[in-house]
Short mmCIF file of C-alpha atoms and ligand atoms in Angstrom, two decimals:
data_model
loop_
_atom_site.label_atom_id
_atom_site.label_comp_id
_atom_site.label_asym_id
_atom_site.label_seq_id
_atom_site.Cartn_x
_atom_site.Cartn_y
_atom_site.Cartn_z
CA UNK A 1 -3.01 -20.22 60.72
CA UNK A 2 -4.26 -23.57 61.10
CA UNK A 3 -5.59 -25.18 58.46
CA UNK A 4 -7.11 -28.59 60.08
CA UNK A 5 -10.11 -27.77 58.38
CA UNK A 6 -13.17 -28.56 58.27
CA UNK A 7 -14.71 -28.46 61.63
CA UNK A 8 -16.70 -31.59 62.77
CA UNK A 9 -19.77 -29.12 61.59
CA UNK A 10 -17.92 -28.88 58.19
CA UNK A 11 -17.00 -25.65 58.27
CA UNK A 12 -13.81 -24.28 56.64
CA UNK A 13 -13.57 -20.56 58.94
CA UNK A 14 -16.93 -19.47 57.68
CA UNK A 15 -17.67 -21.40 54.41
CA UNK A 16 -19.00 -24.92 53.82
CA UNK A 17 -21.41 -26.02 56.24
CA UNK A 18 -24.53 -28.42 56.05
CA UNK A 19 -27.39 -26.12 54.14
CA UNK A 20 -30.11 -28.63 53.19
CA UNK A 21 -33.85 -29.51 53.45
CA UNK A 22 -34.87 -30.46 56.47
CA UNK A 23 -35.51 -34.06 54.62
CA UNK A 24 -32.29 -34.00 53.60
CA UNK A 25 -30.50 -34.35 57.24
CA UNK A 26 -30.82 -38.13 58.14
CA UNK A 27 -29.46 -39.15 54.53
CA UNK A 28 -26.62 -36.25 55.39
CA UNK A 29 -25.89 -37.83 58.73
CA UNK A 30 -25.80 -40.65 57.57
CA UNK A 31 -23.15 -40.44 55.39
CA UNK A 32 -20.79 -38.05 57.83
CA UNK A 33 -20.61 -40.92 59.76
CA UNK A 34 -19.98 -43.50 57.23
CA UNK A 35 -17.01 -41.35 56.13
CA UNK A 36 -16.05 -40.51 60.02
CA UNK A 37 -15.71 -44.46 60.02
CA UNK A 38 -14.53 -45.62 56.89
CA UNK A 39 -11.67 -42.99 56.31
CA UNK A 40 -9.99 -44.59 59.55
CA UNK A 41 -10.56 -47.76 58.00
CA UNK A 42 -7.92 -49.85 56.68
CA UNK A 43 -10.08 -52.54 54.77
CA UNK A 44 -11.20 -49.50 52.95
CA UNK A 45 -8.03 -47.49 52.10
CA UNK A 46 -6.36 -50.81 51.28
CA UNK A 47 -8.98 -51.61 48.41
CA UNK A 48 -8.87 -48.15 47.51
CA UNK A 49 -5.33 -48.44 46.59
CA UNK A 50 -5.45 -51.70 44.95
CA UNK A 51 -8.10 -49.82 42.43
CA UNK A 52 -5.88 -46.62 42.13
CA UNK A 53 -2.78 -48.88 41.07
CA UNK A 54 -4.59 -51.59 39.17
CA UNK A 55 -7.10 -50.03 37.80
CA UNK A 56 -6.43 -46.21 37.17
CA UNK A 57 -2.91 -47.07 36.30
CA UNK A 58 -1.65 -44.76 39.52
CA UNK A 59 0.91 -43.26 40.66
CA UNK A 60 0.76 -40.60 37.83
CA UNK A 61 4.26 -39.68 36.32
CA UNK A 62 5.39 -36.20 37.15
CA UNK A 63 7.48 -35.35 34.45
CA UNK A 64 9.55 -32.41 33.28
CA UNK A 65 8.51 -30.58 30.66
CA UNK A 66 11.77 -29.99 28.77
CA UNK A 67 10.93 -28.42 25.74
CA UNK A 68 8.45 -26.25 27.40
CA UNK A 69 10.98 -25.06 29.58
CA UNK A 70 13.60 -24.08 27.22
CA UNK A 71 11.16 -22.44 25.34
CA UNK A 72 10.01 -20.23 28.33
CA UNK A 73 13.39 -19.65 29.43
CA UNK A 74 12.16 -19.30 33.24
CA UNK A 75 10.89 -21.40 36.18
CA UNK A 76 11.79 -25.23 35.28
CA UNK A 77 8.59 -26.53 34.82
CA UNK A 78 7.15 -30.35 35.62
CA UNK A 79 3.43 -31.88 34.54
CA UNK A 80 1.36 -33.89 36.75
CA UNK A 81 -0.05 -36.17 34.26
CA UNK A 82 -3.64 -36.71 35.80
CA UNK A 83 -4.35 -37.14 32.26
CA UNK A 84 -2.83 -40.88 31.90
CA UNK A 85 -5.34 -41.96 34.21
CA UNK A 86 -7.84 -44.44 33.30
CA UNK A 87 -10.65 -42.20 31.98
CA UNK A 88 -8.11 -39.67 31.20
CA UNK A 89 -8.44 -36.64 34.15
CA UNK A 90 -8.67 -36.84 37.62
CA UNK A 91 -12.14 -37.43 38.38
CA UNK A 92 -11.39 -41.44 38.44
CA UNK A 93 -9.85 -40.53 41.69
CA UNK A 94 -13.08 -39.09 43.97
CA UNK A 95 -15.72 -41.76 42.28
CA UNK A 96 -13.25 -44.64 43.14
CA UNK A 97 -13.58 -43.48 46.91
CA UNK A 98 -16.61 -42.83 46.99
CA UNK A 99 -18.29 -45.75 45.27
CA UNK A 100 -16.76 -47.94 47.54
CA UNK A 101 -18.14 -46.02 50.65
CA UNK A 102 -21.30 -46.58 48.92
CA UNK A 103 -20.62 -50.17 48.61
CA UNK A 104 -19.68 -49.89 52.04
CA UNK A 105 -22.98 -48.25 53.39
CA UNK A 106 -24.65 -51.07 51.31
CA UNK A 107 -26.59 -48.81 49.23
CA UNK A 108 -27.15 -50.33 45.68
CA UNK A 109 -28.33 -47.22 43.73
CA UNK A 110 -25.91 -44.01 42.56
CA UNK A 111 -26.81 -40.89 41.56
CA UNK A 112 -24.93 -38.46 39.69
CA UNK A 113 -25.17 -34.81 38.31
CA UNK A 114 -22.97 -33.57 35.07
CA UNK A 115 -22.32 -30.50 33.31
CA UNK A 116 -20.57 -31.61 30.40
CA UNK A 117 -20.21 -35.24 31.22
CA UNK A 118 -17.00 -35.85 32.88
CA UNK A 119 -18.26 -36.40 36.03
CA UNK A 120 -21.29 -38.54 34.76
CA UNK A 121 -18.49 -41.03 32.36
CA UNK A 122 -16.09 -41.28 35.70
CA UNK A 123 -19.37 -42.09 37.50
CA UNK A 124 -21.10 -44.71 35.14
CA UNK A 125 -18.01 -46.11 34.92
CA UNK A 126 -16.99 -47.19 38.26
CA UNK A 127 -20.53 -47.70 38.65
CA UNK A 128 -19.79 -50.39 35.92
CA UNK A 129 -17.24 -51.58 37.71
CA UNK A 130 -18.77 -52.41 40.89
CA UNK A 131 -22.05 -53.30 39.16
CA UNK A 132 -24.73 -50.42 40.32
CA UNK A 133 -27.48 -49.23 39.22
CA UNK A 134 -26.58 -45.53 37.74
CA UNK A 135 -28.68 -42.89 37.23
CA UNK A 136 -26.91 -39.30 35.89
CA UNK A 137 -28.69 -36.06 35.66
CA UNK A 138 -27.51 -33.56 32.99
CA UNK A 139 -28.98 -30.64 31.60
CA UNK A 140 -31.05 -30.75 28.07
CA UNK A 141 -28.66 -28.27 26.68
CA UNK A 142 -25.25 -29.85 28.30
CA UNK A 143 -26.80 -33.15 26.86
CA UNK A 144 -27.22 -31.25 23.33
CA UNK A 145 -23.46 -29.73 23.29
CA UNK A 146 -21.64 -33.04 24.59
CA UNK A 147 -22.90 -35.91 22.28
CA UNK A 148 -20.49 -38.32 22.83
CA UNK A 149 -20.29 -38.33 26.84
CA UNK A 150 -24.04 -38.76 26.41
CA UNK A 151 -23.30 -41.94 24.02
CA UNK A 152 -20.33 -42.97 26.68
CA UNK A 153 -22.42 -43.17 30.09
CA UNK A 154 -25.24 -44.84 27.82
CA UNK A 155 -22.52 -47.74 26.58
CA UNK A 156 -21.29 -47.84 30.43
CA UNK A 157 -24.72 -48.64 31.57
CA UNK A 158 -26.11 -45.47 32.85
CA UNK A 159 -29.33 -44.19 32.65
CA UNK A 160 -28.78 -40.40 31.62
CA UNK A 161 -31.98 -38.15 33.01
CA UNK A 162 -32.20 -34.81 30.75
CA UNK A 163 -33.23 -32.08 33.33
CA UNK A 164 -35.48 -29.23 31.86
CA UNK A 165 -35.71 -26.81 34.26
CA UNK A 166 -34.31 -23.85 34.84
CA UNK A 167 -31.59 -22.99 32.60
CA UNK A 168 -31.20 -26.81 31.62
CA UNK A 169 -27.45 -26.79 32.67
CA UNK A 170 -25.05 -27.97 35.50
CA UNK A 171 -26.65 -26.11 38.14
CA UNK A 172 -30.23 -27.53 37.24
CA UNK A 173 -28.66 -31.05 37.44
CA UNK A 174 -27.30 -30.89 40.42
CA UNK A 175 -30.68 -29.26 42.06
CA UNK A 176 -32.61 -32.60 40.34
CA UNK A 177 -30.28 -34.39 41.87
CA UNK A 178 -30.52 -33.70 45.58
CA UNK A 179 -34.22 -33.85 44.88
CA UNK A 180 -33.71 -37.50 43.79
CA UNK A 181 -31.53 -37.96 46.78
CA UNK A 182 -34.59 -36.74 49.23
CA UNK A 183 -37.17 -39.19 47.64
CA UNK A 184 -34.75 -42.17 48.12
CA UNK A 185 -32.52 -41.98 50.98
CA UNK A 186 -32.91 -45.70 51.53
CA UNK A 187 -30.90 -47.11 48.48
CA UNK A 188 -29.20 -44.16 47.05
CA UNK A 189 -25.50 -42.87 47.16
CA UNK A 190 -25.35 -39.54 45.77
CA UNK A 191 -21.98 -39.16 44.57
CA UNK A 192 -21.28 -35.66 44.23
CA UNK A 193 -18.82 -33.99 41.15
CA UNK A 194 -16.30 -31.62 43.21
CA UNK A 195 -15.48 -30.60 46.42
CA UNK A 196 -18.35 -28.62 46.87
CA UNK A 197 -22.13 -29.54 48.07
CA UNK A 198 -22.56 -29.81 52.20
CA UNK A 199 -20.49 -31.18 54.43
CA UNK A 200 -19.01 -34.13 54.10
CA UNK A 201 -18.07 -33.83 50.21
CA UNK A 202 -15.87 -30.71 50.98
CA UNK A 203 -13.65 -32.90 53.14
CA UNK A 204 -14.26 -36.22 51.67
CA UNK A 205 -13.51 -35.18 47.59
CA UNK A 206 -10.58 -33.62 49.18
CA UNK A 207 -9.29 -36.46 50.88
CA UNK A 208 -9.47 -38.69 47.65
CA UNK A 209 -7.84 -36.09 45.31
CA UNK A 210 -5.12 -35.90 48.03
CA UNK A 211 -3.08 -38.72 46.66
CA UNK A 212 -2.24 -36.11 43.98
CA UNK A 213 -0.24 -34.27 46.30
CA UNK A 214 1.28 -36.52 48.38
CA UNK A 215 2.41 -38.28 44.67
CA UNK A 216 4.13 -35.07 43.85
CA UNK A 217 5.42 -34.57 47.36
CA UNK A 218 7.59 -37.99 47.20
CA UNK A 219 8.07 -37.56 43.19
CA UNK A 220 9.93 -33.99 43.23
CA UNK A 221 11.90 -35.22 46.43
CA UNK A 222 13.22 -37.79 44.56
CA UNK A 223 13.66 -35.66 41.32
CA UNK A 224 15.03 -32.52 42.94
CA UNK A 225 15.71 -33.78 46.59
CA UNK A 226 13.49 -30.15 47.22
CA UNK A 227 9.68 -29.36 47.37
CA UNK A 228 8.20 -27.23 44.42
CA UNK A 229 8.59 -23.35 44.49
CA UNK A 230 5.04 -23.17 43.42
CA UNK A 231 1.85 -25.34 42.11
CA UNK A 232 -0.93 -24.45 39.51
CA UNK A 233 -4.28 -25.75 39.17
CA UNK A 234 -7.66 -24.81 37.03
CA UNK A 235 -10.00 -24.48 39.47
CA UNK A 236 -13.81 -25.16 38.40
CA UNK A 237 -15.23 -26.72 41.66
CA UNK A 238 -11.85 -26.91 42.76
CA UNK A 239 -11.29 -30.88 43.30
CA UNK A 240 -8.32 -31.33 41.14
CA UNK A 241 -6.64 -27.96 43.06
CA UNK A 242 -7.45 -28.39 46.37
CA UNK A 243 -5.90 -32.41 45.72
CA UNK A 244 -2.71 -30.85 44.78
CA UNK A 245 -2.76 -27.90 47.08
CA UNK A 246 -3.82 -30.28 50.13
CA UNK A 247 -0.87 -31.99 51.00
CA UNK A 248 1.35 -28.58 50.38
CA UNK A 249 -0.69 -26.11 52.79
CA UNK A 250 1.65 -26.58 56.00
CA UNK A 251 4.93 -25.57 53.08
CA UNK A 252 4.36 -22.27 53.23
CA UNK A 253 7.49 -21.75 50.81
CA UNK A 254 5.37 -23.41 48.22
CA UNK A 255 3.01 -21.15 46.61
CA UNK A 256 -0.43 -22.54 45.25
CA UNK A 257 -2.10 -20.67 42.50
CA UNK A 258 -5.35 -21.76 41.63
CA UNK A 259 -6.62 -20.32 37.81
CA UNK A 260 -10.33 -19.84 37.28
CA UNK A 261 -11.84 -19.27 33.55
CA UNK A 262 -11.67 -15.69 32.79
CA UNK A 263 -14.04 -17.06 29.12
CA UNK A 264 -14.64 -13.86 26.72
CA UNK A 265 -12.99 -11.66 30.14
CA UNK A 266 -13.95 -10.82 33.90
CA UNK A 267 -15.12 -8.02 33.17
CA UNK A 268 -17.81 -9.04 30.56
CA UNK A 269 -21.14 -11.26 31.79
CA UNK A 270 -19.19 -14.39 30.31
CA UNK A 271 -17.07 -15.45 32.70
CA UNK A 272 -16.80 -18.44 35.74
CA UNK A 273 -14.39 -16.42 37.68
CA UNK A 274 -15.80 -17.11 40.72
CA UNK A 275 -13.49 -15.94 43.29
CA UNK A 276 -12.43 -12.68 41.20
CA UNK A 277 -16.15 -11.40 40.62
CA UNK A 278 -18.33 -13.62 43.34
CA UNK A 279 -19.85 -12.74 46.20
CA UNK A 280 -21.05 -14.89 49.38
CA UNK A 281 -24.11 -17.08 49.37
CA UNK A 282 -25.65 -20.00 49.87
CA UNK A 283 -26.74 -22.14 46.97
CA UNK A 284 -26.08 -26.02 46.68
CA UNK A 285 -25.78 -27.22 50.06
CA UNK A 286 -22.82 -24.87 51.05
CA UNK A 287 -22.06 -21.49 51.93
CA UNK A 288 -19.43 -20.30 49.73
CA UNK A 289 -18.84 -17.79 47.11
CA UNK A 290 -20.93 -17.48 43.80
CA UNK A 291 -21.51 -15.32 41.01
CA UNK A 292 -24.99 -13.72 41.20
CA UNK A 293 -26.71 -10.47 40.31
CA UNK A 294 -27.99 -8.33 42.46
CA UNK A 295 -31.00 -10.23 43.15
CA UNK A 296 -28.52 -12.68 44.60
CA UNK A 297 -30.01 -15.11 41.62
CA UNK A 298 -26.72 -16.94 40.17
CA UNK A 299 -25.51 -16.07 37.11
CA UNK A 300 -25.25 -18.81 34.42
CA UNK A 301 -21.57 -19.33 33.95
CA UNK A 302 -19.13 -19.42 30.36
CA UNK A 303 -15.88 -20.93 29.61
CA UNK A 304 -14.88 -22.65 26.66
CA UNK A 305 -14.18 -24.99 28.77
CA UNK A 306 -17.08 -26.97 29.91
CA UNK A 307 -15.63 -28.62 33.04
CA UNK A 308 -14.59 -25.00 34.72
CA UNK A 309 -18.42 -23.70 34.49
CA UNK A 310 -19.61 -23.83 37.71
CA UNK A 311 -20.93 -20.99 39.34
CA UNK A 312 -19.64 -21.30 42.91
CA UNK A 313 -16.64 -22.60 44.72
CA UNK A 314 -15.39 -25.22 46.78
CA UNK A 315 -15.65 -23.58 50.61
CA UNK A 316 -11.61 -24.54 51.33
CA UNK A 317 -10.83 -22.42 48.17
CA UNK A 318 -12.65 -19.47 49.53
CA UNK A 319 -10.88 -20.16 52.96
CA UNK A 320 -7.32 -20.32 50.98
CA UNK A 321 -8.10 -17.29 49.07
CA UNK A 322 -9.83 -14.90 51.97
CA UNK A 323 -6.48 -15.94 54.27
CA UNK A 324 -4.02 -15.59 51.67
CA UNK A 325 -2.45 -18.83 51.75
CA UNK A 326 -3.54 -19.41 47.95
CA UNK A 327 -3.57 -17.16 44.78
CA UNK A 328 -6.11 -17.27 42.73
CA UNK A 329 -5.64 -15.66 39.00
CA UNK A 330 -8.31 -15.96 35.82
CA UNK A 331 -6.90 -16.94 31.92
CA UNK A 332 -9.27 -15.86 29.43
CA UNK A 333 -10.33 -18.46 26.63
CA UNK A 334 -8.19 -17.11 24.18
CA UNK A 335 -5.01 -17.61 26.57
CA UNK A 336 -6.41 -21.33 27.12
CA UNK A 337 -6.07 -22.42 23.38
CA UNK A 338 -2.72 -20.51 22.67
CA UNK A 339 -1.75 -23.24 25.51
CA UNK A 340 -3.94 -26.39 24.57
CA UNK A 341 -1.77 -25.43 21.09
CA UNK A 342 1.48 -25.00 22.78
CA UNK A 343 1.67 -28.05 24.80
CA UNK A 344 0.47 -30.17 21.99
CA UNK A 345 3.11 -29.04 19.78
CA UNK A 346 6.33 -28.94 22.30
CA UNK A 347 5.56 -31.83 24.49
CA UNK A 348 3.14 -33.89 22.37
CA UNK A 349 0.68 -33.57 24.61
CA UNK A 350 -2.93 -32.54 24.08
CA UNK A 351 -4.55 -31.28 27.43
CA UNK A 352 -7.77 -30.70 28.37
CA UNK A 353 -9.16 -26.82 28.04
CA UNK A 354 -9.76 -27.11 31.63
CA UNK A 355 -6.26 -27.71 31.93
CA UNK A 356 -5.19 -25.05 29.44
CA UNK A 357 -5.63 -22.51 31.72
CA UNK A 358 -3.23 -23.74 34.20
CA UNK A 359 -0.91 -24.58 31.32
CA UNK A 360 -1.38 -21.02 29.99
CA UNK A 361 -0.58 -19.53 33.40
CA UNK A 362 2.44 -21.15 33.67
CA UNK A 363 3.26 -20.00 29.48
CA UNK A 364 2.21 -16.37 31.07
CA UNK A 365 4.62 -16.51 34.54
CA UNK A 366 7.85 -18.57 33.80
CA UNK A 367 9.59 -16.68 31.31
CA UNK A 368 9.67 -14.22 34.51
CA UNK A 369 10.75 -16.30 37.16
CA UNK A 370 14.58 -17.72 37.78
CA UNK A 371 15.81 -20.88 36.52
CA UNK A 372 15.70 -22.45 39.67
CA UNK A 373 12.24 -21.71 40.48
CA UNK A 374 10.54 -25.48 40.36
CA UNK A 375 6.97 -25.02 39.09
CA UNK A 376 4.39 -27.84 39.22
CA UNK A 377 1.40 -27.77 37.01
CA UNK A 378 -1.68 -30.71 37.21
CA UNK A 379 -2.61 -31.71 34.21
CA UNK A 380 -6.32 -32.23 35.15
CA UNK A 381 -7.21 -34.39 31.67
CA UNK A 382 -6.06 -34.97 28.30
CA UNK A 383 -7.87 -32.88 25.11
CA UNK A 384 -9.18 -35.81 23.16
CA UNK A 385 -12.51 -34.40 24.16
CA UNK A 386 -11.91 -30.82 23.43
CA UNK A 387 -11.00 -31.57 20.08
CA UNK A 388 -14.88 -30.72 18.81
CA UNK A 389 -14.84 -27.73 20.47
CA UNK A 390 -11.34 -26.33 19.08
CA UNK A 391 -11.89 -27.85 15.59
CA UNK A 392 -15.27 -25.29 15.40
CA UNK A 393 -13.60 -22.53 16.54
CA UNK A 394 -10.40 -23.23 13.85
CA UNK A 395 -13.25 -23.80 11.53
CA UNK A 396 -11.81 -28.09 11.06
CA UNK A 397 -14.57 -30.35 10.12
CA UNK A 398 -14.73 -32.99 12.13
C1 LIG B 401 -14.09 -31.52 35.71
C2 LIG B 401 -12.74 -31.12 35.34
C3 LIG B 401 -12.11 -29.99 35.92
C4 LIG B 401 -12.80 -29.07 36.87
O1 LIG B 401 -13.20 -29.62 38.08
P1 LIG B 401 -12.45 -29.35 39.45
O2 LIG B 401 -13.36 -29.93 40.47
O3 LIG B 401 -12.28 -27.88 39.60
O4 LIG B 401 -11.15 -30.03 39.37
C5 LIG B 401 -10.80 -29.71 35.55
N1 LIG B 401 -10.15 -30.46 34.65
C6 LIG B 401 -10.71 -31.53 34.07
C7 LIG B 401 -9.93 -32.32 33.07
C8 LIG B 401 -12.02 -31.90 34.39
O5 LIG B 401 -12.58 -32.96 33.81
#
């Protein structure tokens, strides 16, 4: 199987694709061939660079987790520490690429939809950065349950739009946004979340979270002069997965594994296990799969973890997952906090809840595998957010 996806239509075998209003299309084209041009360019991947190394403090360390290890008894395992990044998770990594296409296109106005914030922060911050004007869309409920991201894109110079239809949530935000995007195609760079949305973001997310991968791929060379038996990701959208999985595809001794919020269980309605309980559809800009009733109306996603509910699916994932050539698994909330726990109290290191569930695969799977099995897990983000959200369910005042 070749995996040289997308096609110049963006299509990844039957998912991804350009599904948008028919005044959508010229802003659309526009920007395929702004990418088609810039990622070629080496003005542009130069700069890049300079603002991964001097800016987001990158390369990333990949480092062993010892005492995790022994404790497991199994695979050996190593962190990618996405979480030492400048704005502490990966997300620095796709709005540094693409504000400076925008810059690059000469628009002078960005756009932005959150769920819980992340996205919006990493957005008004670069936005800082290269002085735009920022406007974020996030639902009136996601605005209610995450204060202080609210306060943070506020203090970074954002104007934060609550959206108050619909279900007043992530997918709501990102619907306002494209209709922002249609009413001013002239100035505005809409600079999407994930890899997810129509064609170009699939590719183009994907090609900025890359450097994750190819890090790895030189790191564990030079640690174990061997590539990794296997890599673990959350997957929400699926950016910080598909960055580490990217670079890997063509190893086919490497297995990927991607790990999708199971929340209260897969088999209740409170899950964003897309890929175990979805089904195809359009929705967003992209054909992919999502979780929807019978009605085909999506279902409002749950995970304690805010940044994994999203109801659909980057289209690669669902290309990776219908071909075999990735794994995809669910950890249940529960599982998540055992391992935000763990990993705080054997390595010192408090990581996201997103990240919990890849940390809690790897707690579930090692103690199984050989010594000599070399697993890598990203560390999407560091916990220092999540702390609200644990401390209420511990019942700690905060
Ligand atoms: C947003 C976020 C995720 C989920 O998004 P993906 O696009 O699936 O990577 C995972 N981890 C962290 C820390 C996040 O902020």
């Amino acid at each position: 199987m070749n995996y040289n996806y997308p096609n110049k239509n963006g299509y990844f075998g039957e998912f991804g694709g350009i599904f948008a209003a028919e005044t959508l299309i010229p802003a659309i084209k526009e920007l395929v061939s702004a990418w088609d041009e810039a990622k070629n360019s080496k003005d542009f991947l130069d700069e890049l660079n300079y603002y991964h190394k001097n800016y987001t403090g990158r390369p990333s360390n990949l480092y062993y987790a010892e005492r995790l290890t022994k404790y497991l008894g199994g695979a050996k395992i190593y962190l990618k520490r996405e979480d030492l990044n400048h704005t502490g998770a990966h997300k620095i990594n796709h709005c540094l690429g693409q504000i400076l296409l925008a810059k690059r296109m000469g628009k002078t106005r960005i756009i932005a939809e959150t769920g819980a914030g992340q996205h919006g922060v990493a957005t008004a911050t670069v936005c800082a950065l290269f002085n735009m004007k920022c406007v974020v869309y996030q639902g009136e409920i996601d605005i209610e349950r995450q204060k202080p991201n609210a306060f943070r894109m506020k203090l970074l110079g954002a104007d934060l739009i609550p959206v108050k239809d619909g279900s007043r949530t992530l997918k709501d935000a990102v619907t306002a946004a494209m209709q922002d995007w249609v009413s001013n195609i002239d100035n505005t760079y809409y600079l999407l979340g994930s890899v997810m949305g129509p064609h170009p973001y699939p590719e183009m997310v994907r090609t900025f979270q890359s450097i994750v991968g190819e890090e790895v791929k030189e790191q564990i060379l030079k640690l174990e002069n061997r590539l990794p038996d296997s890599i673990v990701a959350c997957v929400g959208g699926g950016s910080n997965a598909i960055g580490i999985f990217h670079p890997f595809i063509d190893y086919k001794n490497t297995e990927l594994i991607g790990v999708e919020a199971a929340g209260l269980g897969i088999d209740t309605k409170k899950h964003a296990a897309t890929l175990a309980k979805g089904k195809k559809g359009v929705f967003h800009g992209m054909l992919s799969y999502f979780i929807q009733d019978e009605d085909g109306q999506i279902i409002e996603p749950y995970s304690i973890s805010a940044g994994l509910d999203y109801p659909g699916i980057g289209p690669e994932h669902a290309l990776l997952r219908d071909t075999k050539r990735a794994k995809y698994t669910a950890i249940n909330d529960s599982e998540a906090l055992d391992a935000f726990y763990k990993l705080s109290e054997l390595e010192g290191i408090i990581p996201a809840l997103e990240s919990s569930h890849a940390v809690a695969y790897a707690i579930k799977t090692a103690p199984k595998l050989p010594k000599d099995h070399i697993m890598v897990v990203n560390l999407s983000g560091r916990g220092d957010k999540d702390i609200f959200t644990v401390g209420k369910i511990k019942g700690v005042e905060l």
